[in-house]
Amino acid sequence: MKIFVTGSAGFIGSHLSRSLLADGHEVTGFDNFNDYYSVQLKRDRHATLEPLAGYTGIEGDLTDRDTVMDLVAGQDVVVNLAAQAGVRYSLEHPHAYEQANLLGFLNILEACRHGKVPRLVYASSSSVYGGNEKQPFSEEDRVDTPVSLYAATKKANELMAHTYSHLYKFQTIGLRFFTVYGPWGRPDMALWLFTKAMLAGEAIPVFNQGDMQRDFTYIDDIVEGTKGAIFTEDLPPYDIFNLGNNDPEKLMDMIRTLSEALGIEPQLNLLPMQPGDVPSTYANVDKARAKLGYEPSTPISIGIPAFVKWYKSYHPIDRESA
Ligand SMILES: NC(=O)c1ccc[n+]([C@@H]2O[C@H](COP(=O)([O-])OP(=O)(O)OC[C@H]3O[C@@H](n4cnc5c(N)ncnc54)[C@H](O)[C@@H]3O)[C@@H](O)[C@H]2O)c1
């Protein structure tokens, strides 16, 4: 199949593209290589894709409507992973979210509509559940009370996708990812920040005094779930799936597992809850299991050592201290 992957130099997009290419698909990757975090890391991820048969990498921006329109036309599936990610950054840089996540997503929808693309798969986020107290979070729960602009834009994407499926009869499948981690991960996320600090002998910032839990989901499981959304036949015109691990971990247990993998005792800098953050995420994945054949199988006892092994083998990020 011909598959267009936006955010292909990003964490999830680079892994997904590699896996699709290994399965023999043609992948056009699209990314603007912005400097939200290390551009070198994005270039390095991209460099792992470029030699692979079937890959075309294009540098461009989702807000460039004409370019997106041209590239999307005639694709079998579009997978939109490009976005301004991060909850904390959205407090200081709200317009970055408006550009990439709202205008950019509208351009993708319009391009799918006019380019006659039968299926759009796109990244939503567990953050749409906001401060919901009922756990585990399931797709039929109300998600009308986001607590960050990032979450609000992801919820907006789900609404926009529904409208376009309804009006223009192409499929839109939204994936609510839960705290994805693994090799080639994101330098703005806790696992990377903690690893970097512990290796440097520095204290790690632990928000809400450590009283948090996250449904940490390993990248290989996310790739399999996303491929389920790309290839499963008989999906309805519009659908939403949780892709989590269905096994939330206390933050302090995550830190203990990381400390064992590194062989370093952590120094903790206990801090209050951050605005926009939520204390807990926990995915009910019954729907993805039943309809996409999704079966998360990587506990943090395996996934965190795999991340640490990769991190130690990858140095440029430390050289430029991003
Ligand atoms: N990693 C997680 O834990 C997680 C959790 C929930 C949702 N998500 C969502 O999944 C998607 C992928 O996340 P990720 O962790 O790989 O993030 P990432 O930041 O590593 O990847 C996103 C990529 O999109 C690119 N990009 C951003 N704006 C762009 C634009 N306007 N035009 C073209 N490219 C642009 C960036 O350069 C980056 O390479 C995002 O939509 C994110 O919001 C991720």
Coordinates of C-alpha atoms and ligand atoms in Angstrom, one line a residue, residues 6-13 30-34 36-37 42 45 60-63 80-86 99-100 123-126 150 154 175-181 186 189, ligand 1:
T6 CA 3.3 12.7 8.9
G7 CA 5.7 13.2 11.8
S8 CA 8.0 10.6 10.3
A9 CA 11.1 12.1 11.9
G10 CA 9.3 12.0 15.3
F11 CA 9.4 9.2 17.9
I12 CA 6.3 7.2 16.9
G13 CA 6.4 8.1 13.2
F30 CA 6.7 14.1 6.0
D31 CA 8.2 16.3 8.8
N32 CA 9.2 19.9 9.3
F33 CA 12.1 19.0 11.7
N34 CA 11.1 21.8 14.1
Y36 CA 10.7 21.8 19.9
Y37 CA 13.4 19.3 20.8
K42 CA 15.1 14.0 14.3
R45 CA 15.9 9.0 13.2
G60 CA 7.6 20.3 4.8
D61 CA 5.0 21.8 7.1
L62 CA 1.4 20.7 7.7
T63 CA 0.4 24.4 7.5
N80 CA -1.2 11.9 10.8
L81 CA 1.3 11.8 13.7
A82 CA 2.8 15.2 13.2
A83 CA 1.7 17.6 15.9
Q84 CA 2.9 20.0 18.5
A85 CA 3.1 17.5 21.4
G86 CA 3.7 18.1 25.2
Q99 CA -0.8 26.0 14.0
A100 CA 0.2 22.3 13.9
A123 CA -2.9 10.5 16.8
S124 CA -5.2 11.7 19.6
S125 CA -4.1 11.4 23.2
S126 CA -4.9 10.0 26.6
Y150 CA -2.8 20.4 24.1
K154 CA -6.5 16.6 20.4
L175 CA -5.8 6.7 18.4
R176 CA -5.6 7.9 22.0
F177 CA -1.9 7.0 22.8
F178 CA -1.0 6.6 26.5
T179 CA 2.6 7.7 27.5
V180 CA 4.6 6.0 24.8
Y181 CA 8.3 5.2 25.6
R186 CA 11.3 12.0 23.2
M189 CA 9.4 13.1 28.4
Ligands
LIG1 N1 4.6 10.0 22.7 C1 3.5 10.0 23.5 O1 3.6 9.5 24.6 C2 2.2 10.4 22.9 C3 1.1 10.3 23.7 C4 -0.1 10.8 23.2 C5 -0.2 11.3 22.0 N2 0.9 11.4 21.2 C6 0.7 12.0 19.9 O2 1.3 11.1 18.9 C7 1.9 11.9 17.8 C8 3.4 11.5 17.7 O3 4.0 11.7 18.9 P1 5.6 11.6 19.1 O4 5.8 11.2 20.5 O5 6.2 10.8 18.0 O6 6.0 13.1 18.9 P2 7.3 13.8 18.2 O7 7.3 15.2 18.6 O8 8.5 13.0 18.4 O9 6.8 13.7 16.7 C9 6.1 14.6 16.0 C10 6.8 15.0 14.7 O10 6.0 15.9 14.0 C11 6.8 17.0 13.5 N3 5.9 18.1 13.3 C12 5.4 18.9 14.3 N4 4.7 19.9 13.7 C13 4.8 19.8 12.4 C14 4.2 20.5 11.3 N5 3.5 21.6 11.4 N6 4.5 20.0 10.0 C15 5.2 18.9 9.8 N7 5.8 18.2 10.8 C16 5.5 18.6 12.1 C17 7.9 17.2 14.5 O11 9.0 17.7 13.9 C18 8.1 15.8 15.0 O12 9.2 15.1 14.3 C19 1.7 13.3 18.2 O13 0.5 13.7 17.5 C20 1.4 13.3 19.7 O14 0.7 14.4 20.1 C21 2.1 11.0 21.6

